[in-house]
PDB file of C-alpha atoms in Angstrom:
ATOM      1  CA  MET A  84      -8.610  18.036  11.508  1.00 74.00           C
ATOM      2  CA  LYS A  85     -12.152  17.594  10.287  1.00 86.00           C
ATOM      3  CA  PHE A  86     -11.958  16.739   6.608  1.00 83.00           C
ATOM      4  CA  ASP A  87     -15.559  17.781   5.985  1.00 87.00           C
ATOM      5  CA  LYS A  88     -14.817  21.341   7.179  1.00 93.00           C
ATOM      6  CA  LEU A  89     -12.385  21.912   4.291  1.00 92.00           C
ATOM      7  CA  THR A  90     -13.381  23.386   0.955  1.00 91.00           C
ATOM      8  CA  ILE A  91     -14.079  21.000  -1.904  1.00 91.00           C
ATOM      9  CA  LYS A  92     -10.806  22.009  -3.597  1.00 89.00           C
ATOM     10  CA  ALA A  93      -8.833  21.427  -0.385  1.00 90.00           C
ATOM     11  CA  GLN A  94     -10.473  18.007   0.019  1.00 93.00           C
ATOM     12  CA  GLU A  95      -9.596  17.153  -3.587  1.00 93.00           C
ATOM     13  CA  ALA A  96      -5.985  18.278  -3.109  1.00 93.00           C
ATOM     14  CA  LEU A  97      -5.584  16.172   0.041  1.00 94.00           C
ATOM     15  CA  ALA A  98      -7.160  13.158  -1.658  1.00 95.00           C
ATOM     16  CA  GLU A  99      -4.746  13.582  -4.585  1.00 95.00           C
ATOM     17  CA  ALA A 100      -1.834  13.950  -2.157  1.00 96.00           C
ATOM     18  CA  GLN A 101      -2.917  10.733  -0.443  1.00 96.00           C
ATOM     19  CA  SER A 102      -3.087   8.923  -3.786  1.00 96.00           C
ATOM     20  CA  LEU A 103       0.393  10.147  -4.673  1.00 96.00           C
ATOM     21  CA  ALA A 104       1.771   9.015  -1.307  1.00 96.00           C
ATOM     22  CA  GLN A 105       0.205   5.572  -1.789  1.00 95.00           C
ATOM     23  CA  GLU A 106       1.520   5.326  -5.341  1.00 95.00           C
ATOM     24  CA  LEU A 107       5.039   6.155  -4.143  1.00 95.00           C
ATOM     25  CA  GLN A 108       4.641   3.816  -1.128  1.00 95.00           C
ATOM     26  CA  ASN A 109       5.424   6.656   1.286  1.00 95.00           C
ATOM     27  CA  GLN A 110       4.619   6.264   4.972  1.00 91.00           C
ATOM     28  CA  VAL A 111       2.981   9.671   5.391  1.00 94.00           C
ATOM     29  CA  ILE A 112       1.404  12.428   3.339  1.00 95.00           C
ATOM     30  CA  ASP A 113       3.980  15.209   3.421  1.00 96.00           C
ATOM     31  CA  ILE A 114       4.481  18.685   1.992  1.00 97.00           C
ATOM     32  CA  PRO A 115       5.798  17.505  -1.420  1.00 97.00           C
ATOM     33  CA  HIS A 116       2.663  15.398  -1.930  1.00 97.00           C
ATOM     34  CA  VAL A 117       0.348  18.299  -1.129  1.00 96.00           C
ATOM     35  CA  LEU A 118       2.333  20.768  -3.221  1.00 96.00           C
ATOM     36  CA  THR A 119       2.363  18.399  -6.189  1.00 96.00           C
ATOM     37  CA  ALA A 120      -1.394  17.965  -5.855  1.00 95.00           C
ATOM     38  CA  LEU A 121      -2.039  21.714  -5.563  1.00 94.00           C
ATOM     39  CA  LEU A 122       0.008  22.402  -8.677  1.00 94.00           C
ATOM     40  CA  GLY A 123      -1.642  19.573 -10.601  1.00 89.00           C
ATOM     41  CA  GLU A 124      -4.253  21.798 -12.184  1.00 83.00           C
ATOM     42  CA  SER A 125      -4.339  25.425 -13.208  1.00 83.00           C
ATOM     43  CA  GLY A 126      -6.009  26.919 -10.162  1.00 88.00           C
ATOM     44  CA  ILE A 127      -5.252  29.602  -7.620  1.00 92.00           C
ATOM     45  CA  PRO A 128      -1.930  28.094  -6.413  1.00 93.00           C
ATOM     46  CA  VAL A 129      -0.561  28.090  -9.973  1.00 94.00           C
ATOM     47  CA  GLN A 130      -1.757  31.677 -10.484  1.00 95.00           C
ATOM     48  CA  ILE A 131      -0.111  32.836  -7.249  1.00 96.00           C
ATOM     49  CA  ILE A 132       3.194  31.233  -8.193  1.00 95.00           C
ATOM     50  CA  GLY A 133       2.951  32.888 -11.607  1.00 94.00           C
ATOM     51  CA  LYS A 134       2.291  36.282  -9.998  1.00 97.00           C
ATOM     52  CA  ILE A 135       5.542  36.087  -8.040  1.00 96.00           C
ATOM     53  CA  GLY A 136       7.401  35.270 -11.228  1.00 96.00           C
ATOM     54  CA  ALA A 137       8.137  31.621 -10.534  1.00 96.00           C
ATOM     55  CA  ASN A 138       7.506  28.666 -12.806  1.00 96.00           C
ATOM     56  CA  SER A 139       4.880  26.341 -11.323  1.00 95.00           C
ATOM     57  CA  GLY A 140       5.966  23.493 -13.604  1.00 94.00           C
ATOM     58  CA  VAL A 141       9.501  23.607 -12.216  1.00 96.00           C
ATOM     59  CA  ILE A 142       8.230  23.788  -8.631  1.00 96.00           C
ATOM     60  CA  LYS A 143       5.891  20.846  -9.256  1.00 95.00           C
ATOM     61  CA  ALA A 144       8.760  18.802 -10.708  1.00 96.00           C
ATOM     62  CA  ILE A 145      10.941  19.580  -7.679  1.00 97.00           C
ATOM     63  CA  ALA A 146       8.118  18.646  -5.292  1.00 96.00           C
ATOM     64  CA  ALA A 147       7.500  15.376  -7.140  1.00 94.00           C
ATOM     65  CA  ARG A 148      11.217  14.566  -7.020  1.00 95.00           C
ATOM     66  CA  GLU A 149      11.325  15.296  -3.273  1.00 96.00           C
ATOM     67  CA  ALA A 150       8.244  13.110  -2.699  1.00 95.00           C
ATOM     68  CA  GLY A 151      10.116  10.276  -4.386  1.00 93.00           C
ATOM     69  CA  LYS A 152      12.952  10.649  -1.860  1.00 95.00           C
ATOM     70  CA  LEU A 153      10.710  10.178   1.184  1.00 95.00           C
ATOM     71  CA  PRO A 154      10.867   6.895   3.146  1.00 93.00           C
ATOM     72  CA  LYS A 155       8.906   4.047   1.635  1.00 93.00           C
ATOM     73  CA  VAL A 156       6.851   1.321   3.265  1.00 90.00           C
ATOM     74  CA  GLN A 157       7.796  -2.152   2.160  1.00 81.00           C
ATOM     75  CA  ALA A 158       5.787  -5.186   3.110  1.00 72.00           C
ATOM     76  CA  ASP A 159       7.545  -8.430   3.979  1.00 67.00           C
ATOM     77  CA  THR A 160       6.152 -11.272   1.925  1.00 61.00           C
TER      78      THR A 160
END
């Protein structure tokens, strides 16, 4: 995937997902990281979820919880 071919918002979401994965010491950037990042601000993803009658705050909380369950990288010191 060529990062520079993505929209600015998509690049920002992936960068935020990467930061979240690093913060949680996860091995990979996975769906919960990206979903949490996409729902981090009131943009199109939040509007779409609202249109279908779901609560984006609840979905974001679930995604964040699932991201916390992913395998972690631990360095031997």
